[in-house]
XYZ file of C-alpha atoms in Angstrom:
707
model
C -11.248 -17.314 45.041
C -13.994 -19.461 46.518
C -14.464 -22.084 49.195
C -16.407 -25.316 48.852
C -17.518 -26.935 52.115
C -18.710 -30.501 52.077
C -20.150 -31.403 55.498
C -22.479 -33.790 57.260
C -24.757 -33.237 60.216
C -23.803 -35.606 63.001
C -25.134 -36.370 66.423
C -23.519 -34.214 69.062
C -22.798 -37.366 71.017
C -20.922 -39.132 68.132
C -17.377 -40.284 68.832
C -14.671 -38.505 66.805
C -12.433 -40.682 64.646
C -8.843 -39.931 63.738
C -8.242 -39.368 59.999
C -4.941 -40.720 58.673
C -2.992 -38.806 56.006
C -3.748 -41.598 53.534
C -7.466 -41.336 54.241
C -7.326 -37.562 54.046
C -5.729 -37.819 50.619
C -8.488 -40.157 49.428
C -11.109 -37.727 50.669
C -9.415 -34.809 48.821
C -9.001 -36.802 45.606
C -12.708 -37.689 45.658
C -13.740 -34.025 45.795
C -11.348 -32.458 43.260
C -13.259 -31.678 40.010
C -10.166 -32.186 37.802
C -8.638 -35.641 37.459
C -5.211 -34.903 35.949
C -3.602 -33.409 39.049
C -0.554 -33.384 41.291
C -1.142 -33.406 45.057
C 1.322 -32.169 47.700
C 1.194 -32.280 51.483
C 1.849 -28.922 53.147
C 4.574 -28.934 55.815
C 4.124 -25.801 57.909
C 0.760 -24.080 58.255
C -1.563 -22.705 60.895
C -3.722 -25.100 62.942
C -1.549 -28.013 61.911
C -2.844 -29.975 64.903
C -6.422 -29.659 63.600
C -6.092 -30.169 59.824
C -4.318 -32.064 57.147
C -3.516 -29.467 54.466
C -2.786 -30.330 50.833
C -1.848 -28.279 47.799
C -3.441 -29.488 44.557
C -1.979 -28.502 41.176
C -5.038 -28.900 38.965
C -3.153 -28.551 35.637
C 0.443 -29.795 36.077
C 1.639 -29.163 32.503
C 0.290 -25.610 32.335
C 2.538 -22.650 33.002
C 1.707 -20.622 36.074
C -0.680 -19.136 36.875
C -3.527 -21.586 36.572
C -6.148 -23.235 38.743
C -4.994 -24.871 41.955
C -6.458 -25.603 45.405
C -5.621 -25.578 49.082
C -7.499 -28.548 50.538
C -8.079 -28.965 54.294
C -9.251 -32.137 56.030
C -10.066 -32.280 59.769
C -7.778 -34.751 61.494
C -10.633 -35.844 63.765
C -14.106 -36.321 62.331
C -17.239 -37.812 63.752
C -18.151 -39.614 60.524
C -15.207 -40.288 58.255
C -17.360 -42.055 55.680
C -19.188 -38.794 54.903
C -15.953 -36.799 54.861
C -15.284 -33.163 55.670
C -13.110 -31.391 53.042
C -12.562 -27.667 52.455
C -11.329 -26.713 48.948
C -10.056 -23.160 48.510
C -9.373 -22.235 44.862
C -6.284 -20.213 43.857
C -4.492 -19.413 40.589
C -0.808 -19.354 41.538
C 1.726 -21.505 43.313
C 1.575 -20.854 47.077
C 4.454 -19.470 49.076
C 4.458 -22.395 51.491
C 6.714 -25.373 52.049
C 5.505 -28.602 50.472
C 6.407 -32.217 50.259
C 5.273 -34.414 47.445
C 2.637 -36.740 48.868
C 1.180 -38.381 45.819
C 1.433 -37.664 42.122
C -0.745 -40.518 41.101
C -2.448 -38.927 38.123
C -0.082 -36.241 36.841
C 3.443 -37.612 36.491
C 6.689 -35.706 36.991
C 10.003 -36.291 35.290
C 13.575 -35.108 35.520
C 14.279 -33.691 32.074
C 16.825 -30.997 32.833
C 18.784 -28.951 30.352
C 18.764 -30.203 26.752
C 22.401 -30.223 25.625
C 22.325 -32.895 22.937
C 21.034 -30.480 20.315
C 20.830 -30.873 16.551
C 23.111 -28.455 14.714
C 21.254 -25.402 13.414
C 22.397 -24.514 9.914
C 22.764 -20.945 8.723
C 20.607 -19.601 5.931
C 22.462 -19.439 2.610
C 24.072 -16.047 2.025
C 21.732 -15.299 -0.847
C 18.723 -15.561 1.454
C 19.742 -12.632 3.656
C 17.631 -9.912 2.095
C 18.935 -7.391 4.633
C 22.401 -7.586 3.091
C 23.630 -4.235 1.854
C 20.910 -2.374 3.713
C 21.263 -0.409 6.962
C 18.716 -2.291 9.094
C 19.809 -4.713 11.838
C 18.041 -7.203 14.084
C 18.054 -6.795 17.867
C 16.441 -9.177 20.358
C 15.414 -9.294 24.015
C 14.880 -12.740 25.554
C 13.072 -12.771 28.909
C 12.404 -15.715 31.208
C 11.440 -14.597 34.709
C 10.944 -17.922 36.428
C 9.420 -16.362 39.612
C 11.440 -18.547 42.009
C 13.621 -21.614 41.903
C 10.767 -23.993 42.670
C 8.748 -23.203 39.558
C 11.554 -21.988 37.298
C 11.427 -25.183 35.263
C 14.317 -26.187 33.042
C 12.086 -26.167 29.963
C 12.090 -22.365 30.061
C 15.877 -22.384 29.786
C 15.598 -24.846 26.901
C 13.126 -22.522 25.156
C 15.546 -19.601 25.527
C 18.510 -21.648 24.361
C 16.654 -22.768 21.245
C 15.577 -19.312 20.111
C 19.022 -17.890 20.946
C 20.723 -20.487 18.766
C 18.254 -19.878 15.945
C 18.917 -16.129 16.043
C 22.701 -16.443 16.164
C 23.264 -19.502 13.980
C 20.370 -19.542 11.523
C 20.088 -15.796 11.004
C 23.622 -14.735 11.996
C 22.400 -12.027 14.362
C 25.311 -10.547 16.271
C 25.491 -11.712 19.887
C 26.020 -8.135 21.066
C 22.584 -7.359 19.643
C 20.834 -10.009 21.763
C 19.979 -9.136 25.378
C 19.186 -12.168 27.536
C 17.474 -11.783 30.934
C 16.899 -15.127 32.690
C 15.836 -15.548 36.345
C 18.602 -14.200 38.647
C 20.960 -13.342 35.781
C 24.670 -13.895 36.415
C 24.134 -14.836 40.073
C 25.448 -18.341 40.734
C 22.831 -19.210 43.366
C 20.486 -22.154 42.798
C 17.685 -20.772 40.626
C 16.358 -23.541 38.372
C 14.315 -26.696 38.917
C 15.442 -29.519 36.649
C 12.143 -31.404 36.968
C 8.561 -30.803 35.953
C 7.562 -31.092 39.603
C 7.070 -27.992 41.724
C 9.196 -29.539 44.450
C 12.950 -29.067 44.499
C 14.873 -32.318 44.593
C 16.865 -31.236 41.525
C 17.931 -27.609 41.962
C 20.796 -26.105 39.997
C 22.198 -22.755 38.937
C 21.145 -21.758 35.427
C 23.912 -21.993 32.864
C 24.791 -18.642 31.306
C 25.938 -20.345 28.105
C 22.892 -20.747 25.866
C 24.669 -22.062 22.769
C 27.277 -24.323 24.435
C 30.280 -22.473 23.029
C 31.877 -21.851 26.425
C 30.964 -18.155 26.551
C 28.327 -16.538 28.749
C 25.214 -15.310 26.935
C 22.898 -14.383 29.822
C 23.912 -10.919 31.014
C 20.855 -9.680 32.901
C 18.462 -10.750 35.634
C 14.794 -10.901 34.687
C 13.805 -8.087 37.028
C 12.047 -4.814 36.321
C 15.206 -2.836 37.055
C 17.474 -4.741 34.686
C 14.866 -5.054 31.941
C 14.424 -1.279 32.106
C 18.216 -0.979 31.707
C 18.032 -3.124 28.569
C 15.331 -0.959 27.009
C 17.160 2.229 27.923
C 20.353 1.021 26.243
C 18.546 -0.177 23.137
C 16.674 3.108 22.792
C 20.033 4.727 22.152
C 21.220 2.037 19.741
C 18.284 1.400 17.431
C 17.282 3.464 14.400
C 14.226 3.489 12.139
C 15.863 0.911 9.868
C 16.122 -1.698 12.644
C 13.961 -4.528 13.973
C 13.452 -5.238 17.674
C 12.303 -8.774 18.542
C 11.002 -9.614 22.029
C 10.700 -13.211 23.226
C 9.051 -14.049 26.561
C 8.592 -17.405 28.243
C 7.825 -18.684 31.782
C 4.800 -17.775 33.908
C 2.089 -15.149 33.621
C -0.812 -13.772 35.638
C -3.905 -11.615 35.461
C -3.889 -8.965 38.132
C -4.485 -5.369 39.112
C -1.914 -2.960 37.730
C -1.841 -0.229 40.369
C -0.427 2.231 37.804
C -3.501 1.985 35.588
C -5.972 0.640 38.157
C -6.913 -1.932 35.514
C -6.826 -5.723 35.469
C -4.120 -6.738 33.013
C -2.002 -9.665 31.946
C 1.542 -9.609 33.265
C 4.849 -11.402 32.895
C 6.051 -13.036 36.105
C 9.632 -11.922 36.639
C 12.265 -13.172 39.028
C 11.704 -12.883 42.778
C 7.919 -12.480 42.426
C 8.140 -9.240 40.388
C 5.607 -8.488 37.631
C 5.708 -6.648 34.301
C 2.259 -5.641 33.079
C 1.186 -5.315 29.451
C 0.663 -1.547 29.597
C 4.092 -1.084 31.204
C 5.778 -3.029 28.414
C 3.804 -1.012 25.880
C 5.105 2.214 27.419
C 8.671 0.905 27.272
C 8.232 0.237 23.549
C 6.761 3.623 22.634
C 10.149 5.338 22.162
C 11.056 2.677 19.599
C 7.784 3.086 17.720
C 8.213 6.863 17.734
C 11.552 6.280 16.018
C 9.927 4.029 13.419
C 11.609 0.806 14.601
C 9.916 -2.407 13.461
C 8.827 -4.400 16.537
C 7.711 -8.008 16.864
C 7.039 -10.023 19.991
C 6.309 -13.635 20.926
C 4.796 -14.474 24.312
C 4.594 -18.010 25.679
C 3.309 -17.485 29.224
C -0.198 -17.973 30.637
C -2.636 -15.138 29.893
C -0.239 -13.899 27.202
C -3.121 -12.943 24.916
C -3.527 -9.887 27.129
C -0.381 -8.429 25.506
C -1.703 -8.637 21.941
C -4.013 -5.633 21.846
C -1.879 -3.164 23.852
C 1.187 -3.842 21.704
C -0.501 -4.113 18.311
C -2.253 -0.812 19.034
C 1.131 0.917 18.905
C 2.231 -0.832 15.719
C 3.779 -4.138 16.808
C 3.494 -7.637 15.374
C 2.430 -9.855 18.275
C 1.983 -13.609 18.692
C 0.798 -15.180 21.948
C 0.400 -18.768 23.099
C -3.110 -18.294 24.467
C -5.911 -15.844 25.160
C -5.879 -13.275 27.934
C -7.980 -15.550 30.170
C -6.292 -18.826 29.219
C -3.358 -20.964 30.287
C -0.365 -21.941 28.174
C 1.253 -25.374 28.355
C 4.535 -27.194 28.282
C 5.087 -30.110 25.909
C 3.997 -33.505 27.170
C 7.633 -34.545 27.705
C 8.326 -31.428 29.750
C 11.339 -30.382 27.672
C 9.968 -27.261 25.948
C 6.811 -25.159 25.868
C 4.304 -26.127 23.238
C 3.573 -22.887 21.360
C 7.023 -21.314 21.432
C 8.584 -24.619 20.366
C 6.333 -24.726 17.291
C 7.019 -21.043 16.560
C 10.792 -21.521 16.875
C 10.604 -24.643 14.707
C 8.974 -22.585 11.961
C 11.727 -19.976 12.135
C 14.425 -22.654 12.115
C 13.005 -24.603 9.182
C 13.493 -27.852 11.088
C 12.394 -29.403 14.358
C 14.600 -30.222 17.342
C 15.250 -33.687 15.899
C 16.644 -32.269 12.647
C 13.597 -32.974 10.476
C 12.873 -30.299 7.877
C 9.521 -28.524 8.160
C 7.547 -26.503 5.633
C 6.939 -23.098 7.180
C 7.804 -20.881 4.200
C 4.300 -21.131 2.802
C 4.764 -18.749 -0.137
C 8.155 -20.167 -1.109
C 10.016 -16.845 -1.064
C 12.865 -18.062 1.197
C 11.553 -15.893 4.012
C 9.684 -17.188 7.058
C 7.762 -14.119 8.116
C 6.321 -13.452 11.552
C 2.900 -14.253 10.146
C 4.017 -17.544 8.611
C 5.698 -18.601 11.857
C 2.455 -17.960 13.716
C 0.340 -19.934 11.257
C 2.778 -22.839 11.456
C 2.726 -22.729 15.262
C -1.069 -22.543 15.307
C -1.318 -25.629 13.096
C 1.252 -27.620 15.109
C 0.401 -26.598 18.682
C -0.830 -29.790 20.358
C -1.872 -28.232 23.672
C -5.350 -27.083 24.656
C -4.464 -23.419 24.165
C -5.741 -20.914 21.610
C -2.850 -18.859 20.195
C -3.500 -15.227 19.247
C -1.933 -12.936 16.636
C -2.161 -9.341 15.500
C -0.188 -7.049 13.224
C -0.404 -3.307 12.785
C -0.145 -2.285 10.021
C -2.132 -5.376 9.180
C 0.254 -6.756 6.555
C 3.598 -5.877 8.130
C 3.732 -9.331 9.735
C 3.380 -10.872 6.269
C 6.717 -9.331 5.283
C 8.675 -8.815 8.507
C 11.266 -11.534 9.112
C 14.735 -11.915 10.547
C 16.179 -12.031 7.035
C 13.983 -9.229 5.701
C 13.212 -5.982 7.518
C 10.777 -3.921 5.431
C 12.036 -0.347 4.946
C 10.055 2.584 6.297
C 8.952 3.537 2.775
C 9.390 1.183 -0.158
C 7.666 2.108 -3.419
C 7.668 -0.747 -5.934
C 6.220 -2.138 -9.157
C 5.504 -5.791 -9.891
C 6.863 -7.660 -12.912
C 4.509 -10.638 -12.727
C 1.707 -12.125 -10.665
C 4.298 -14.202 -8.809
C 6.403 -11.154 -7.910
C 6.259 -10.840 -4.112
C 8.127 -7.498 -4.172
C 10.893 -8.923 -1.961
C 12.918 -11.323 -4.065
C 15.228 -9.896 -6.691
C 13.588 -9.716 -10.093
C 16.268 -11.735 -11.853
C 14.617 -14.982 -10.802
C 11.318 -14.001 -12.454
C 11.365 -15.386 -15.983
C 8.478 -13.527 -17.612
C 9.289 -10.029 -16.461
C 7.998 -8.179 -19.520
C 4.267 -8.588 -18.886
C 3.591 -6.685 -15.660
C 0.034 -7.278 -14.437
C 0.074 -3.764 -12.984
C 0.466 -1.830 -16.228
C -2.485 -1.650 -18.586
C -3.766 0.617 -21.343
C -7.354 1.719 -21.783
C -8.710 3.681 -24.711
C -11.009 5.507 -22.298
C -10.630 6.359 -18.623
C -13.177 3.710 -17.588
C -11.493 2.216 -14.502
C -11.358 -1.291 -16.007
C -8.126 -3.144 -15.192
C -7.689 -5.085 -18.446
C -5.011 -4.263 -21.018
C -6.291 -3.192 -24.456
C -4.608 -2.657 -27.825
C -4.350 0.999 -28.789
C -7.202 2.254 -30.954
C -5.159 4.048 -33.592
C -8.104 4.497 -35.946
C -10.632 6.354 -33.822
C -8.828 7.927 -30.898
C -6.251 10.646 -30.294
C -5.495 9.587 -26.726
C -5.216 6.585 -24.459
C -4.778 6.079 -20.707
C -1.859 4.229 -19.165
C -2.652 2.833 -15.719
C 0.054 1.722 -13.312
C -0.504 0.124 -9.921
C 2.114 1.360 -7.453
C 2.849 -0.502 -4.202
C 4.165 0.770 -0.908
C 5.629 -2.233 0.889
C 7.145 -0.040 3.555
C 6.029 0.401 7.157
C 4.878 4.027 6.895
C 3.082 6.332 4.461
C 5.060 7.696 1.564
C 5.264 11.462 1.869
C 4.689 12.419 -1.754
C 8.386 12.498 -2.690
C 7.913 10.086 -5.571
C 6.909 10.471 -9.210
C 6.062 7.965 -11.913
C 7.683 8.324 -15.333
C 5.934 6.491 -18.183
C 7.369 5.973 -21.686
C 6.477 4.020 -24.804
C 8.287 2.105 -27.539
C 7.286 -0.302 -30.279
C 6.819 -3.814 -28.938
C 9.779 -6.016 -29.690
C 12.329 -8.529 -28.516
C 14.790 -5.914 -27.397
C 14.655 -2.372 -26.057
C 17.063 0.228 -24.807
C 16.338 3.482 -23.063
C 17.378 5.359 -26.193
C 14.287 3.910 -27.903
C 12.223 6.335 -25.825
C 13.993 9.147 -27.656
C 11.607 10.365 -30.332
C 14.518 10.863 -32.755
C 15.004 7.088 -33.089
C 12.823 5.751 -35.894
C 11.850 2.601 -37.728
C 11.261 3.103 -41.445
C 10.897 6.837 -40.781
C 8.324 6.269 -38.056
C 8.982 7.015 -34.337
C 10.442 4.115 -32.367
C 9.328 5.433 -28.987
C 8.798 8.472 -26.793
C 7.835 9.954 -23.483
C 4.242 9.723 -22.252
C 4.647 11.863 -19.153
C 5.355 12.099 -15.435
C 2.925 12.247 -12.544
C 3.302 12.560 -8.776
C 2.501 9.345 -6.921
C -0.235 9.925 -4.343
C 0.058 8.887 -0.699
C -0.073 5.087 -0.439
C -0.869 3.317 2.828
C 1.743 0.872 4.192
C 1.604 -2.504 2.448
C -1.035 -1.228 0.088
C -1.296 0.044 -3.482
C -2.813 2.822 -5.569
C -3.517 3.032 -9.299
C -1.905 5.996 -11.051
C -3.443 6.990 -14.407
C -1.621 9.140 -16.969
C -3.065 10.370 -20.247
C -1.168 9.609 -23.454
C -1.588 11.926 -26.434
C -0.918 9.526 -29.313
C 1.576 11.000 -31.828
C 0.079 11.627 -35.265
C 3.001 9.771 -36.846
C 1.859 6.568 -35.167
C -1.630 6.901 -36.554
C -0.179 7.379 -40.027
C 2.207 4.499 -39.532
C -0.688 2.242 -38.669
C -1.844 2.520 -42.289
C 1.555 1.466 -43.615
C 1.688 -2.174 -44.674
C 5.478 -2.429 -44.609
C 5.837 -2.577 -40.853
C 3.611 -3.705 -38.009
C 3.317 -0.724 -35.715
C 0.137 -1.136 -33.642
C 1.620 -2.917 -30.586
C 3.645 -1.200 -27.914
C 6.000 -1.535 -24.991
C 5.029 0.628 -22.003
C 7.752 1.313 -19.469
C 7.070 2.719 -15.979
C 9.687 3.833 -13.477
C 9.398 5.204 -9.931
C 11.679 8.164 -9.251
C 12.365 9.598 -5.790
C 12.121 13.346 -6.266
C 14.068 14.390 -3.173
C 17.167 12.584 -4.478
C 19.225 13.272 -7.617
C 18.181 11.163 -10.588
C 20.329 8.073 -10.910
C 22.705 8.165 -13.889
C 21.413 6.159 -16.839
C 23.001 5.472 -20.199
C 20.952 5.747 -23.385
C 22.077 2.228 -24.206
C 20.788 0.847 -20.878
C 18.899 -2.360 -21.601
C 15.290 -1.867 -20.499
C 14.924 -5.574 -19.722
C 18.003 -5.517 -17.488
C 16.747 -2.330 -15.814
C 13.430 -3.990 -15.024
C 15.025 -7.143 -13.691
C 17.617 -5.512 -11.461
C 15.177 -3.482 -9.360
C 11.552 -3.207 -8.343
C 11.159 0.435 -9.326
C 10.802 -0.308 -13.026
C 8.321 -2.490 -14.895
C 7.059 -2.927 -18.416
C 4.183 -4.207 -20.491
C 5.639 -5.496 -23.772
C 2.899 -7.392 -25.587
C 1.575 -8.084 -29.043
C -2.113 -8.683 -29.644
C -3.026 -11.345 -32.216
C -6.370 -11.357 -34.040
C -8.522 -14.405 -33.386
C -9.319 -14.503 -37.081
C -5.680 -14.525 -38.178
C -3.723 -15.924 -35.230
C -0.523 -14.674 -36.871
C 1.915 -11.953 -35.985
C 5.224 -10.459 -37.002
C 7.468 -9.396 -34.142
C 10.052 -6.636 -34.186
C 13.661 -7.513 -33.278
C 15.881 -4.460 -32.899
C 19.631 -4.016 -32.593
C 20.797 -0.400 -32.381
C 24.370 -1.393 -31.535
C 27.277 -1.969 -33.859
C 27.806 -5.717 -33.485
C 25.411 -8.384 -34.690
C 23.088 -9.758 -31.984
C 21.885 -13.360 -32.019
C 18.434 -14.086 -30.623
C 16.891 -17.261 -29.284
C 13.166 -18.009 -29.307
C 11.488 -20.380 -26.881
C 8.200 -20.665 -25.037
C 7.981 -19.492 -21.435
C 5.045 -19.864 -19.080
C 3.336 -16.824 -17.596
C 1.643 -18.989 -14.980
C -0.161 -21.330 -17.356
C 1.308 -24.662 -18.361
C 3.213 -24.621 -21.673
C 2.240 -28.252 -22.251
C -1.450 -27.416 -21.728
C -1.107 -24.586 -24.243
C 0.537 -26.844 -26.831
C -2.186 -29.437 -26.323
C -4.752 -26.820 -27.311
C -2.912 -24.888 -30.034
C -0.376 -25.479 -32.760
C 2.550 -23.127 -32.423
C 4.990 -22.742 -35.281
C 7.376 -20.257 -36.855
C 7.871 -19.881 -40.598
C 11.216 -18.717 -41.939
C 11.949 -17.715 -45.547
C 14.196 -20.255 -47.318
C 16.887 -17.660 -48.062
C 17.038 -16.589 -44.424
C 16.914 -20.207 -43.285
C 19.968 -21.093 -45.376
C 21.963 -18.156 -43.976
C 20.849 -18.988 -40.422
C 21.914 -22.612 -40.799
C 25.180 -21.626 -42.369
C 25.938 -19.289 -39.450
C 25.495 -22.120 -36.933
C 21.841 -21.656 -36.003
C 20.285 -24.590 -34.156
C 16.804 -25.777 -33.246
C 15.101 -28.597 -31.405
C 11.873 -28.074 -33.361
C 10.595 -30.379 -36.037
C 11.149 -28.627 -39.398
C 9.318 -29.009 -42.722
C 8.579 -27.014 -45.851
C 5.013 -25.707 -45.679
C 4.943 -23.650 -48.838
C 7.310 -22.574 -51.541
C 10.257 -20.736 -50.086
C 9.340 -21.165 -46.361
C 10.599 -23.501 -43.652
C 8.210 -24.292 -40.780
C 9.435 -24.839 -37.184
C 6.889 -26.731 -35.062
C 7.066 -26.355 -31.258
C 5.915 -29.584 -29.609
C 7.177 -29.046 -26.048
C 8.207 -26.314 -23.667
C 11.860 -27.224 -24.199
C 11.821 -26.598 -27.958
C 13.810 -23.616 -29.203
C 15.338 -21.798 -32.147
C 18.688 -20.143 -31.443
C 21.170 -18.025 -33.357
C 18.745 -15.702 -35.199
C 21.005 -12.803 -36.307
C 20.137 -9.126 -36.364
C 22.907 -6.872 -37.641
C 23.902 -3.710 -35.840
C 21.739 -0.690 -36.577
C 18.964 -2.854 -38.036
C 15.428 -3.789 -37.057
C 14.150 -7.077 -38.374
C 10.613 -8.394 -38.360
C 10.605 -11.946 -37.085
C 9.196 -14.931 -38.940
C 5.431 -15.361 -38.713
C 3.950 -16.835 -35.528
C 0.840 -19.006 -35.517
C -0.390 -18.826 -31.970
C -3.096 -17.632 -29.604
C -0.981 -16.848 -26.543
C 2.681 -17.480 -25.947
C 5.796 -15.749 -24.762
C 9.176 -15.519 -26.417
C 12.537 -14.469 -25.142
C 16.116 -13.691 -26.049
C 18.178 -14.575 -22.994
C 16.593 -12.362 -20.312
C 14.146 -10.489 -22.517
C 10.928 -11.178 -24.334
C 7.340 -10.228 -24.764
C 3.886 -11.680 -24.825
C 1.318 -12.449 -27.511
C -2.278 -11.911 -26.442
C -5.739 -12.078 -27.956
C -7.185 -8.795 -29.082
C -10.000 -7.587 -26.825
């Protein structure tokens, strides 16, 4: 706090002149450094007979505290033209009675409670990724207000908006949301319905935040009642749950007598304060339980909460830095940062316009995505802050997805975000995180097996932990092999199943998964001793047997193995969960660009396959512009296929005696109804192709260049 004295030296014999209140105001306005201000005349103060005293709000749209002044002007001065003004700088609204003298530069408005709200639509049922899991969302909404003069109605609007988003958009149970606003359930006047710090429009805050006729505010925003909330929630929450904290109104920087440190604080009702380190201590019991915690702060100096809370493992977003102010919207109806953050979580703005806040398109707006949206759309002169510990938990944590404590997973494709169910991923048979190397060289590129010159190969699998804590070693990785083909069942990994007297598949081995950091990954390498029968089979010209399917599955060792039938479809197993993945590819020589693919049917009934091109991230049309892709079918087989009702959209022509050619000209072309009788394995027609993918319903595999 400082004092600026602007004075003139006058003759001792000069005659004093009386300074009118209008003149005094002009003198104050001329000396105030800021120009966007509100000015108030003080009513009761010491030495009132000697001075005119004004209060100057130097930043009217900022939340308290922020820069302000007490300005004093002598009522009698010897030389009014020179002026005598004393400016004393403060950073919080004074506890003195005021009357609005002039608001000539910063305007006020009577905005009040926003009741004409756009309907908030619930997320579709399929987008609740917490369904069927034990974790629940809990929330604490705090708006202190300080006192009725500066408890602006926009803070109530902010609380109403986030409350409606939580209950309507995300269907969070009302009993799980604890609301503490100003004086709580007290019916006294406690809210100012204008953006002015005067009180011509006082009211009692409504307890009904969602306009359904039922009270939602149950607590006063005081230290005592907030402590009661935390105490109750400590008993309710478990490690599977998520605790969300939302704070709006005023903030300060001050001395916390408990720590003897200058800290940011939340201004509570009746001039109480809640410091950052005190809130951190209240959250420690939840972190010790393993509860996921996120917090959004909208008050001035809120950046001072980021480090203390992220240091104990919270995801934190703040409207501004620890030495900065936060601001209300220009229309005074909401606060700038928290409005943008809430808009991101809602998927639409307060006018009903859809917004794009789900940046990765996974139907989840994470805490991180909401922050980035708010940062990009915050129009005020504030610098929002964000932190997450572990660093990537905020990338996953959302109201419709609470990451488990430990979550070991495998990816099916580059687009697999490890959250969405696999059944929406089309090319699930070419996991980027499974690769074979003929030597343990650390290179992460898949190779064909060297069956001529090597007795062993190395299967590498990248394992992810998308949980919030370290895995404790209670997981193993099982790896198996089978011949590459259109179809596979778990029985194929039984070494007794054969193709033309050669093994159809087998077990490679099991290995304990090492400790993996939260939201991180580790590569697990397992050595494969190649069966001699495969090396012999490689020399056989009757069947192609040098391309393989590799299947990896995560098993939790402290639980009984899940029951699994020998006839379990490997493709279905991969697509129904994230603990299984496969690499099912065929390498095609550059010199030949042809391949025969194995289609198996170990069942009793005939299976009918369909073949079509699917993209693995590259455009099918771009591929077809660069390569000709066709399938050749023997005439005898073609006649039987046609007679059995087989169909195609491909252009057909005879290319040589006894063969029909099917030319694929677009990504929509297909051949359907290719029969494989029960208990038979059929080699497919020849493919002419550099890289493509084929499927039968939900299964398929990939053709790649040899390396």
